[in-house]
CSV table of C-alpha atoms and ligand atoms in Angstrom, one decimal:
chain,number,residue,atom,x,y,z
X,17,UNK,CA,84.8,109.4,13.4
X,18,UNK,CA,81.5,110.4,14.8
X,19,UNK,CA,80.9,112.0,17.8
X,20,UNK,CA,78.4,109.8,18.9
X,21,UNK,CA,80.9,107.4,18.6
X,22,UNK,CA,83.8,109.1,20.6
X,23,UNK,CA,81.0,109.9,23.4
X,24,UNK,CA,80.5,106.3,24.0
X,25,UNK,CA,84.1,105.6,23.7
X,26,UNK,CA,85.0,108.3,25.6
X,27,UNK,CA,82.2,106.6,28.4
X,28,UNK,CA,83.3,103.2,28.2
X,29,UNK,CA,87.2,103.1,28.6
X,30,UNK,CA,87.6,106.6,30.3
X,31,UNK,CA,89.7,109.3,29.2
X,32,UNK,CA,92.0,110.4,28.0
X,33,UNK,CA,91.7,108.2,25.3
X,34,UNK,CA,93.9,108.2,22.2
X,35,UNK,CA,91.1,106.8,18.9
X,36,UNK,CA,92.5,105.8,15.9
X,37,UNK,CA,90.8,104.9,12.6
X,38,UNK,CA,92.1,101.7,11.0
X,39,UNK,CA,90.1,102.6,7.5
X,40,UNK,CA,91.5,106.3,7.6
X,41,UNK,CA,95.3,104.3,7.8
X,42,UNK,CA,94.4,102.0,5.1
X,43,UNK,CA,93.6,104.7,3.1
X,44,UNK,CA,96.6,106.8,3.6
X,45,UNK,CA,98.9,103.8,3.0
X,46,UNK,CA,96.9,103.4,-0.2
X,47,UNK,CA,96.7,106.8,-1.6
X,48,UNK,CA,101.0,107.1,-1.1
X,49,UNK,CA,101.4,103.8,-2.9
X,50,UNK,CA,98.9,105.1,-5.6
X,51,UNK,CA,100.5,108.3,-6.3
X,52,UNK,CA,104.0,106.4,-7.4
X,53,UNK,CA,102.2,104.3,-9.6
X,54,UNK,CA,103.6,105.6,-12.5
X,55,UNK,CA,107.2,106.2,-11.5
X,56,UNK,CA,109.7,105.6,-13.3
X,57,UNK,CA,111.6,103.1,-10.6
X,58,UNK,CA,110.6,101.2,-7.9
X,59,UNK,CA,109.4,102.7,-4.8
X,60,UNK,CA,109.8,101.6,-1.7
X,61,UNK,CA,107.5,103.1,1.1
X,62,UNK,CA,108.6,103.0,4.5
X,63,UNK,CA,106.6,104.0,7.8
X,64,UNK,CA,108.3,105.9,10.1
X,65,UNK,CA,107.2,104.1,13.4
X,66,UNK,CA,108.1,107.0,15.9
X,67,UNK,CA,104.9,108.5,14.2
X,68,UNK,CA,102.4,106.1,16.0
X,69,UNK,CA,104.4,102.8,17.6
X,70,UNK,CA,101.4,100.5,18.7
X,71,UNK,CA,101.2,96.9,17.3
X,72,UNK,CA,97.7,97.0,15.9
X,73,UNK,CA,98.6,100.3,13.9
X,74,UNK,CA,101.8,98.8,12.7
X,75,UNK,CA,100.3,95.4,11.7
X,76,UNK,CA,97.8,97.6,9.6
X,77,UNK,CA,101.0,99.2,7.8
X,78,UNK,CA,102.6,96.5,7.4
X,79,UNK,CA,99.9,94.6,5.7
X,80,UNK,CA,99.4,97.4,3.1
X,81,UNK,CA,103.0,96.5,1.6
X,82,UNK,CA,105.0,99.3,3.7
X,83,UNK,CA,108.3,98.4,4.9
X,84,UNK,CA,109.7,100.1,8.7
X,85,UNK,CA,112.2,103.1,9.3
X,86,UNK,CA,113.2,102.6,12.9
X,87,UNK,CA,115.6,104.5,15.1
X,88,UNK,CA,115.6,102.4,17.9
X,89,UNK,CA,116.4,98.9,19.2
X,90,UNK,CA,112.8,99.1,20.4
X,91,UNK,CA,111.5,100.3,17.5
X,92,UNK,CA,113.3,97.2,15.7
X,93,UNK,CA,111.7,94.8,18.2
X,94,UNK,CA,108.5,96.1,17.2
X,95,UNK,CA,108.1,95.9,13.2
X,96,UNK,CA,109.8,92.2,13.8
X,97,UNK,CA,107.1,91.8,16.0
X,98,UNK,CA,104.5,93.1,13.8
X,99,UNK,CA,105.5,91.0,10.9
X,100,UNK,CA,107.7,93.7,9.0
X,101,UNK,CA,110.5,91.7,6.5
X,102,UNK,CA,114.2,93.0,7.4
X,103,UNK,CA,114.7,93.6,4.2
X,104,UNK,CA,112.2,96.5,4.0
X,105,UNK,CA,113.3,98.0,7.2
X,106,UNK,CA,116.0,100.7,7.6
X,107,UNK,CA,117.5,101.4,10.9
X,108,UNK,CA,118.3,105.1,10.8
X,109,UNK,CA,119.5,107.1,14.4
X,110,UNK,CA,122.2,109.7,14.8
X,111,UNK,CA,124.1,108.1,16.8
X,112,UNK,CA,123.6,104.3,17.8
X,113,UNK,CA,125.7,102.2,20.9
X,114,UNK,CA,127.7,99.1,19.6
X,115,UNK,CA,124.4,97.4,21.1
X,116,UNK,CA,122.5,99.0,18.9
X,117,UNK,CA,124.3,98.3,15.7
X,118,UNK,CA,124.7,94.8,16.7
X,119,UNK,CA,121.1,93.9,17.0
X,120,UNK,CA,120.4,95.6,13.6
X,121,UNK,CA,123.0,93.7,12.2
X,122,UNK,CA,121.7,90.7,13.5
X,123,UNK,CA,118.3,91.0,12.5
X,124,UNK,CA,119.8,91.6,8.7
X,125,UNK,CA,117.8,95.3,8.6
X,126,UNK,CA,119.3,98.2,6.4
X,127,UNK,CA,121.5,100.5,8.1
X,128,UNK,CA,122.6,103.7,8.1
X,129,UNK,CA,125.2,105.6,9.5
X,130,UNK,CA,125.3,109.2,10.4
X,131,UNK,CA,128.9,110.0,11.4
X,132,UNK,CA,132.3,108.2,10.3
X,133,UNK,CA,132.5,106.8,13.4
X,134,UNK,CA,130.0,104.1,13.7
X,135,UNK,CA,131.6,102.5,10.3
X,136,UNK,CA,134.2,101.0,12.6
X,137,UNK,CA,131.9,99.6,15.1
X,138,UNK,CA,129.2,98.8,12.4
X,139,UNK,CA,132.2,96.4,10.7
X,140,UNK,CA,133.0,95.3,14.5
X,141,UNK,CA,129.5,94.1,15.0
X,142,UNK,CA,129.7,91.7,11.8
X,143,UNK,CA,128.2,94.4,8.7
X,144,UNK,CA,129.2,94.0,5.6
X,145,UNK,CA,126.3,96.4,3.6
X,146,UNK,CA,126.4,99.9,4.9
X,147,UNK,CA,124.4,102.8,4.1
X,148,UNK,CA,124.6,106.4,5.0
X,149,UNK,CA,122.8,109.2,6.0
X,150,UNK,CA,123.6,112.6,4.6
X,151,UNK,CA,122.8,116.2,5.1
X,152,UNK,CA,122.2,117.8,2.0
X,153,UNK,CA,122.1,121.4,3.7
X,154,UNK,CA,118.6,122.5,2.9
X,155,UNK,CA,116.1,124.5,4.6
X,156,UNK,CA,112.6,122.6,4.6
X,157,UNK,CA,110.9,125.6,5.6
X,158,UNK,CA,109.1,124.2,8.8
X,159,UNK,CA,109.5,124.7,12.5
X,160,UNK,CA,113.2,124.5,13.2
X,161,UNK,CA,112.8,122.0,16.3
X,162,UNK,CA,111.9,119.6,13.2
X,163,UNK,CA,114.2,120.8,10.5
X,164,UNK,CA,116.7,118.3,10.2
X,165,UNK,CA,119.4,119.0,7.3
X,166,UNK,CA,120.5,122.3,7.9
X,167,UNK,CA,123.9,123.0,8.2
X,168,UNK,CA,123.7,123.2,11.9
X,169,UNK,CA,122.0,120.4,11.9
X,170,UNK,CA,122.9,117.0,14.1
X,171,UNK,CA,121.7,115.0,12.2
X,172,UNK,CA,124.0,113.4,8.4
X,173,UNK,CA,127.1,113.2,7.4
X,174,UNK,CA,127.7,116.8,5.6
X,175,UNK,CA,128.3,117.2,1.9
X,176,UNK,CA,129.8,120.3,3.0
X,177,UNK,CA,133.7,119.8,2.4
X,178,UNK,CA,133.4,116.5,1.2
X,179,UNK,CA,132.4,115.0,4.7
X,180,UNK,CA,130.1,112.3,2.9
X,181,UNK,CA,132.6,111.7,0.3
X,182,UNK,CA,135.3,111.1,3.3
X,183,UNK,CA,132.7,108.7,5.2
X,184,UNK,CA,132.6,106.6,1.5
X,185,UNK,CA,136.1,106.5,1.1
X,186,UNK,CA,136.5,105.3,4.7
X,187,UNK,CA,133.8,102.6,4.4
X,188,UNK,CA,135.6,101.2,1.2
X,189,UNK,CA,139.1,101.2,3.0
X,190,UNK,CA,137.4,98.8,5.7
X,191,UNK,CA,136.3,96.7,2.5
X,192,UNK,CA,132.0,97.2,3.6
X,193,UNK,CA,129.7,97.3,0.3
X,194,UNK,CA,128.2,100.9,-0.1
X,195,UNK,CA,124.0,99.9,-0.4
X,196,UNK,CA,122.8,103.4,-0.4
X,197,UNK,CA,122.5,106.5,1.3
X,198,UNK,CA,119.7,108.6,2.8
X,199,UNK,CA,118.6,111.9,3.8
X,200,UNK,CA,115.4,113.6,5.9
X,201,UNK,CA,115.4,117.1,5.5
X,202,UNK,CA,112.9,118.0,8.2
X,203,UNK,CA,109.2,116.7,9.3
X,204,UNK,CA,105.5,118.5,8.7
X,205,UNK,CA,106.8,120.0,5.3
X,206,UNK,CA,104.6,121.5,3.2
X,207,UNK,CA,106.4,123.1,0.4
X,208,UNK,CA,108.0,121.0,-2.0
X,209,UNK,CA,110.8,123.0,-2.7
X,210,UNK,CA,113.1,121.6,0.0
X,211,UNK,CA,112.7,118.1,-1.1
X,212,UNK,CA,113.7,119.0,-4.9
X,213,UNK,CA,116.3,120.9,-3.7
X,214,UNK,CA,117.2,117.5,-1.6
X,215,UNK,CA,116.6,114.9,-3.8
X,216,UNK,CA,118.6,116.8,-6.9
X,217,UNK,CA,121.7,116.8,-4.5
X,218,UNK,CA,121.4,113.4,-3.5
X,219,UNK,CA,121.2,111.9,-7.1
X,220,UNK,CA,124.3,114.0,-7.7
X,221,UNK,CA,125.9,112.6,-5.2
X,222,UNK,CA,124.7,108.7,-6.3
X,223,UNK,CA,126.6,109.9,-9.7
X,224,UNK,CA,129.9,111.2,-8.1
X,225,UNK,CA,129.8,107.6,-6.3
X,226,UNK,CA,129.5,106.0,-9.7
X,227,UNK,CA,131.9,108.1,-11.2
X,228,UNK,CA,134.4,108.4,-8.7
X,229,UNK,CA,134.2,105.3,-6.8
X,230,UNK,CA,132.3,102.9,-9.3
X,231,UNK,CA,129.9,102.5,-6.7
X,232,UNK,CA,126.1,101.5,-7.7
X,233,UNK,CA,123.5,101.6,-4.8
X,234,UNK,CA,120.9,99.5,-4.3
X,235,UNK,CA,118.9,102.9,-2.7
X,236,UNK,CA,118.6,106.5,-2.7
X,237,UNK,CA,116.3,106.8,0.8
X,238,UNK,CA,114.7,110.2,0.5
X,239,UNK,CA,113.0,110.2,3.8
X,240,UNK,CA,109.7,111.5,5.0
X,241,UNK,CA,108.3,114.9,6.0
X,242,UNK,CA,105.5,115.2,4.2
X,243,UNK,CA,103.0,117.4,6.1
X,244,UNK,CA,99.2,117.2,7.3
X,245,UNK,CA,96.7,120.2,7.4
X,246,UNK,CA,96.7,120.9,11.1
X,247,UNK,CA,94.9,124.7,10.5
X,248,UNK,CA,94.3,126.4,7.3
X,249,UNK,CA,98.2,126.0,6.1
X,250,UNK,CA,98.5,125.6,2.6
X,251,UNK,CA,100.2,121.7,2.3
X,252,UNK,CA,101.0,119.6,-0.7
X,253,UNK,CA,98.7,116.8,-1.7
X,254,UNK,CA,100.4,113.2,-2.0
X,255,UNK,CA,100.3,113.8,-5.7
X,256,UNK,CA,102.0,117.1,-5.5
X,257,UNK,CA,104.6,115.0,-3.4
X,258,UNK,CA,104.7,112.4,-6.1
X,259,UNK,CA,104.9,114.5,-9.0
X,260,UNK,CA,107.5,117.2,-7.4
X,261,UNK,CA,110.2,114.1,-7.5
X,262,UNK,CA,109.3,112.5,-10.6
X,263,UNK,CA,111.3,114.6,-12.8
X,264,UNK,CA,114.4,114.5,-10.7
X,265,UNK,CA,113.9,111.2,-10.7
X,266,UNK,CA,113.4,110.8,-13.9
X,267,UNK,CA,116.6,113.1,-15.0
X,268,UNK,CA,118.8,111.8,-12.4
X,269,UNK,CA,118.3,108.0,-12.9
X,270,UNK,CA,119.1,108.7,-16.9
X,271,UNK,CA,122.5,110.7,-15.7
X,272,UNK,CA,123.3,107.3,-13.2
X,273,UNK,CA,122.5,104.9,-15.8
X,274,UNK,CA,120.9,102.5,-13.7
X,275,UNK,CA,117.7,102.2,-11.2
X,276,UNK,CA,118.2,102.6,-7.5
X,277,UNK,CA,115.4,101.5,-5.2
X,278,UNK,CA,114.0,105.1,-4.1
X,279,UNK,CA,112.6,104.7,-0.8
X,280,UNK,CA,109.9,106.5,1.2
X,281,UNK,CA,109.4,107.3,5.1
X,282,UNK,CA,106.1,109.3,5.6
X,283,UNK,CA,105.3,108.5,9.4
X,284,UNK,CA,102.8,111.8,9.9
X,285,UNK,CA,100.9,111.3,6.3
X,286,UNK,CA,99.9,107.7,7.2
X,287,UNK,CA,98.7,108.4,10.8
X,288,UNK,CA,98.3,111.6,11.8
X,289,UNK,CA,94.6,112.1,10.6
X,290,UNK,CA,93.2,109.1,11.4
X,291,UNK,CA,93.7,109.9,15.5
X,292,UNK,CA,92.0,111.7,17.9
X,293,UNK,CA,92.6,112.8,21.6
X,294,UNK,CA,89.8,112.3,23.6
X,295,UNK,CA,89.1,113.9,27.4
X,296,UNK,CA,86.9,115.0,29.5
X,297,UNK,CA,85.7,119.0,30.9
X,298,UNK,CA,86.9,118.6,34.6
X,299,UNK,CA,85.6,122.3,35.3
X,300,UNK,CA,85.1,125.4,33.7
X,301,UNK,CA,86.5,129.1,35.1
X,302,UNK,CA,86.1,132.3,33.8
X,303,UNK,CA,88.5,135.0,34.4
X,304,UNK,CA,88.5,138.8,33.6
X,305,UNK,CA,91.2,138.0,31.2
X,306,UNK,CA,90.4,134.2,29.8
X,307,UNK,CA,88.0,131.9,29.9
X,308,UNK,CA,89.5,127.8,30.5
X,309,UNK,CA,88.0,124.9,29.8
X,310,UNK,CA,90.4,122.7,32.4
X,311,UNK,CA,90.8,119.2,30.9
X,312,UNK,CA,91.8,115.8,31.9
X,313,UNK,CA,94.4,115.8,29.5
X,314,UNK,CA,97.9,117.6,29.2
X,315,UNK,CA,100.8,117.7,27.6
X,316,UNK,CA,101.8,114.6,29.6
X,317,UNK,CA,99.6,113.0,26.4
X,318,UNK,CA,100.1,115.3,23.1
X,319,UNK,CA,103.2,117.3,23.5
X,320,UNK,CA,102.9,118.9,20.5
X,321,UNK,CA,101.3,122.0,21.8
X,322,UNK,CA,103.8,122.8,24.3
X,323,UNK,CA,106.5,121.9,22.5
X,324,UNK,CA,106.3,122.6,18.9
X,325,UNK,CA,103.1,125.9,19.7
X,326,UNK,CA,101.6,123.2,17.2
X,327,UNK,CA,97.8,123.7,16.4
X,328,UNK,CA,95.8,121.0,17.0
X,329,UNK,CA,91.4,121.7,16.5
X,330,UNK,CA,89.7,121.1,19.0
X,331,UNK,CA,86.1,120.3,19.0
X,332,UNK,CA,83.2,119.8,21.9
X,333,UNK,CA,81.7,116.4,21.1
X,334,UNK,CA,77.7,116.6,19.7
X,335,UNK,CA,77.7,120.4,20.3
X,336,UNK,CA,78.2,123.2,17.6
X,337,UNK,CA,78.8,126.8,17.8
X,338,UNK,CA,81.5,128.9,18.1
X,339,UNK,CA,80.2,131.6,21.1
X,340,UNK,CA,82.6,131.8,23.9
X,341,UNK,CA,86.7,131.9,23.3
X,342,UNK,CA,88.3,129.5,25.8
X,343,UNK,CA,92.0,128.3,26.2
X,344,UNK,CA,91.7,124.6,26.5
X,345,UNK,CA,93.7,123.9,29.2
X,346,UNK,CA,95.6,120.8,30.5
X,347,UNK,CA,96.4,119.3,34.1
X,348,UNK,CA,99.6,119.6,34.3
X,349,UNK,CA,101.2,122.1,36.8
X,350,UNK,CA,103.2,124.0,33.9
X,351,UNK,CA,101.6,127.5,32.8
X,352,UNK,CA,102.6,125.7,28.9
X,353,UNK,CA,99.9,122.9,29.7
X,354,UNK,CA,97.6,124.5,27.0
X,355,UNK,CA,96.5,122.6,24.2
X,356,UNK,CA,95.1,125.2,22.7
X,357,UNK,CA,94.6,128.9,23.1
X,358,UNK,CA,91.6,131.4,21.8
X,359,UNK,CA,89.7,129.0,20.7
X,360,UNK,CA,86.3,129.7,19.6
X,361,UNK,CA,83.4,127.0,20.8
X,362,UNK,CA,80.0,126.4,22.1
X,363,UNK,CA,79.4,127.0,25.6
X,364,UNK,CA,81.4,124.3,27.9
X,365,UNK,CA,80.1,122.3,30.8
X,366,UNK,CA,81.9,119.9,33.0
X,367,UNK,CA,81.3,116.3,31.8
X,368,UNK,CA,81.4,117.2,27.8
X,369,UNK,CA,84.0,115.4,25.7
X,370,UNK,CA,86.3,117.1,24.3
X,371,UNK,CA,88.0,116.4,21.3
X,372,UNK,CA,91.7,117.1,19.9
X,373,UNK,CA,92.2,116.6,16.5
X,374,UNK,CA,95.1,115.0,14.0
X,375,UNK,CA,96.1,112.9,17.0
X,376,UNK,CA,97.6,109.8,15.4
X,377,UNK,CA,101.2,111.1,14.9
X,378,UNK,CA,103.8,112.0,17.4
X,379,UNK,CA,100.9,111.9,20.3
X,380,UNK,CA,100.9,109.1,22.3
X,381,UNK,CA,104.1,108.0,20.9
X,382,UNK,CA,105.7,111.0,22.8
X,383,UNK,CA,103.6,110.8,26.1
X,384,UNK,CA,105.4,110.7,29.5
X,385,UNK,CA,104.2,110.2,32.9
X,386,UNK,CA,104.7,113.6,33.8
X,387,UNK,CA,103.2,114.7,37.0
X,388,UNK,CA,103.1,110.7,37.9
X,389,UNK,CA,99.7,110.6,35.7
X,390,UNK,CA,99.7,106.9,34.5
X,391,UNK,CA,99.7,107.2,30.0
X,392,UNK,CA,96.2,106.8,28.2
X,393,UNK,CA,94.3,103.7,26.7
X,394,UNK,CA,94.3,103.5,22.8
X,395,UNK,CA,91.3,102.1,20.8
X,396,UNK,CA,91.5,101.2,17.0
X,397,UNK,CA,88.0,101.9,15.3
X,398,UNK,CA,88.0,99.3,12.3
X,399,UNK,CA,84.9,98.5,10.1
X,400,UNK,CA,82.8,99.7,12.7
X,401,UNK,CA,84.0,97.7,15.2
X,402,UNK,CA,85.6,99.2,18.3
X,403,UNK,CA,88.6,97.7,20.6
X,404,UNK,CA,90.9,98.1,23.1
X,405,UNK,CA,94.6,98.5,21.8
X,406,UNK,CA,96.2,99.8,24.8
X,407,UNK,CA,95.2,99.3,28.2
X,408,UNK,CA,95.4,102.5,30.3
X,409,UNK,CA,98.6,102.6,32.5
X,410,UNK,CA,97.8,101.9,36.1
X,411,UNK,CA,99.2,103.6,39.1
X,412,UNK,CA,101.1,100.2,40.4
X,413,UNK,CA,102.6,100.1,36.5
X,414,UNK,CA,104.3,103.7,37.8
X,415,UNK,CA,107.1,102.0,40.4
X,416,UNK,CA,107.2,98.8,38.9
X,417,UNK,CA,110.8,100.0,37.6
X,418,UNK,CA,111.5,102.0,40.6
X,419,UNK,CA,114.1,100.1,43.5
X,420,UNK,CA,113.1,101.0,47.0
G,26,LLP,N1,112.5,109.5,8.6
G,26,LLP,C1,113.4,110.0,9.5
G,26,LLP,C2,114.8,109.7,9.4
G,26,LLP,C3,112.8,110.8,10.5
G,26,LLP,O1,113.7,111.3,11.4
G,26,LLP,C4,111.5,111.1,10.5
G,26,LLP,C5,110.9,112.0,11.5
G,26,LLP,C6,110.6,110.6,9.5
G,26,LLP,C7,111.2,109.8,8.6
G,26,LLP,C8,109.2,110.8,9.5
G,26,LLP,O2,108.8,112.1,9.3
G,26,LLP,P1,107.3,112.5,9.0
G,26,LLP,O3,106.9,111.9,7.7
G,26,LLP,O4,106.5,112.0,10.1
G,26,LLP,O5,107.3,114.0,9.0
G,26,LLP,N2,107.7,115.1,16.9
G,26,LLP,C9,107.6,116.0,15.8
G,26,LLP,C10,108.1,115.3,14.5
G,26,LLP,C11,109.5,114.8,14.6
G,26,LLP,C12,109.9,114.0,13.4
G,26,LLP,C13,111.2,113.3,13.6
G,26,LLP,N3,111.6,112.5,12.5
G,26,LLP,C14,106.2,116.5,15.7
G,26,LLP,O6,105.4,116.1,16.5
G,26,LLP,O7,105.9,117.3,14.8
């Protein structure tokens, strides 16, 4: 998006302001679908909404043909919402409350289960066709606060010492229809290596079901974690993506002897790119040690920084250079509040607009009101037209829930 067009954003609703591209989306959505064209079996791509959980963005999705992974009964509420058919939506959560299982049951959504013992309260709350997730034990090489199959992991039931295989067995004593099962072996992966090693243990797995328990599945959910360029990191095209599985695929669905459903759930591919993080230069200060640009932004609205030390670039809007090495800093009254550190960029002033890159995913979607600041305003940029998706939080919105 162009700068000129983020300045006047930027000046019109305030910031910070989250921006998101609704052609950038499209095209993302697009470019997946395209790269399975020529798959063996159907495919099945699912966004994963905890990526970017507005309306407008899901409706976008949602009208490119991509079903929902959700992980929440809010997260259900909104694909319904946004049009999303139950059938292409899979509710997937390590651990879910009766409620929870209920209302996915109810709303007739895939379901997985992560540990044997939802399968008893899944059957309580009226399911018949149960899924499961795994945990295939295998490193995704990424940053281990989003590595999610490891043996240490929380998240699957285990093949380790038949753990999955007991889960099965259980779920066919209560007399519940095996659909499929699932796996997510970590998020912002960039080397394909994990997912083969994944997705070969999986479809060995579907054939000890069939051979063992004469079970077919419907699905073989292989998850998302397909990662962005956030730097200069080296990370596999949607192609390479695609064309890493197909031979598994390929080999795996001739050992089975019939075509599962393989789905998809890239939430940072689709969204990550098209989004920005605007704010605003409150002040400058220049130290012996550093120099800050001090923002109106913090990790009250991307996380990422502080949490993950993820790299985000950061740009000054309609100025070029790269003179003066500033840590942008946030608001917030944590020394972590940086969004980013050394970077190199044109002299600052109060009043320039900065701009934080690869925005879209797992940025206002993990916002808080930290430090009581009320969240940001969204805007969706669409065929050069400009609108409001989010209002900005006001102060009253702050105690609304609060009982005094
Ligand atoms: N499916 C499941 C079951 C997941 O848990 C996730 C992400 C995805 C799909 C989508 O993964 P993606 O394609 O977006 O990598 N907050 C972190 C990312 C956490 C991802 C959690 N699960 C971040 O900002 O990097």
């Amino acid at each position: 998006m162009d700068d000129e067009l983020l300045k006047s954003l930027a000046k019109e609703y305030g910031t910070p302001l989250y921006v998101y591209d609704a052609d950038l989306i499209k095209h993302k959505c697009r470019a997946f679908k395209e790269s399975f064209k020529d798959f063996p079996v159907e495919v099945k791509p699912c966004y994963a909404v905890k990526a970017n959980t507005n309306l407008n963005v899901l409706k976008i999705i949602e009208q490119e043909g991509f079903g929902a992974d959700v992980v929440s009964q809010g997260e259900l509420d909104a694909v319904l919402r946004s049009g999303f058919q139950p059938a292409n939506v899979m509710y997937t959560s390590n651990s879910k409350t009766e409620s929870d299982l209920r209302s996915a049951v109810e709303a007739k959504v895939n379901v997985t289960v992560g540990n044997t013992d939802e399968i008893n309260v899944f059957k309580k709350v009226g399911g018949h066709r149960i899924a499961f997730r795994v945990n295939p034990n295998v490193d995704a090489k990424t940053h281990p606060k989003i590595s999610t199959a490891l043996a240490g992991s929380k998240f699957g039931l285990h093949f380790m010492e038949g753990i999955a295989e007991e889960a099965v067995k259980k779920a066919l004593d209560s007399s519940l229809n095996v659909a499929g099962i699932h796996c997510h072996i970590g998020s912002n992966v960039g080397d394909m290596s994990g997912f083969v090693e994944a997705g070969e243990k999986m479809f060995e797995f579907a054939a000890k079901l069939k051979y063992d328990y004469n079970i077919q599945l419907d699905f073989i959910d292989l998850g998302g974690g397909l990662g962005v360029r956030y730097q200069n990191e080296k990370v596999a095209s949607v192609n390479d993506f695609a064309q890493a599985y197909k031979p598994l695929v390929e080999a795996g669905v001739e050992k089975l002897g019939y075509k599962p459903v393989i789905w998809f759930e890239p939430g940072r591919y689709i969204v990550a790119e098209a989004g920005v993080l605007l704010c605003t230069v409150n002040s400058i200060k220049k130290t012996p040690a550093k120099n800050f640009i001090n923002t109106d932004a913090g990790f009250n609205d991307l996380v990422r920084p502080a949490m993950y030390d993820a790299y985000h670039h950061i740009r000054l809007a309609g100025k070029d250079g790269e003179s003066i090495s500033y840590d942008v800093a946030g608001n917030l009254c944590e020394s972590g509040d940086i969004l980013g550190k050394d970077r190199m960029l044109p002299e600052a002033e109060k009043g320039d607009i900065v701009v934080v890159e690869n925005g879209g995913a797992y940025g206002f979607s993990m916002s808080s009101n930290y430090n009581s600041i009320p969240k940001p305003a969204e805007i969706l940029v669409d065929g050069g037209e400009s609108r409001l998706i989010r209002r900005r939080q006001s102060l009253e919105q702050l105690y609304e829930d609060q009982v005094v």
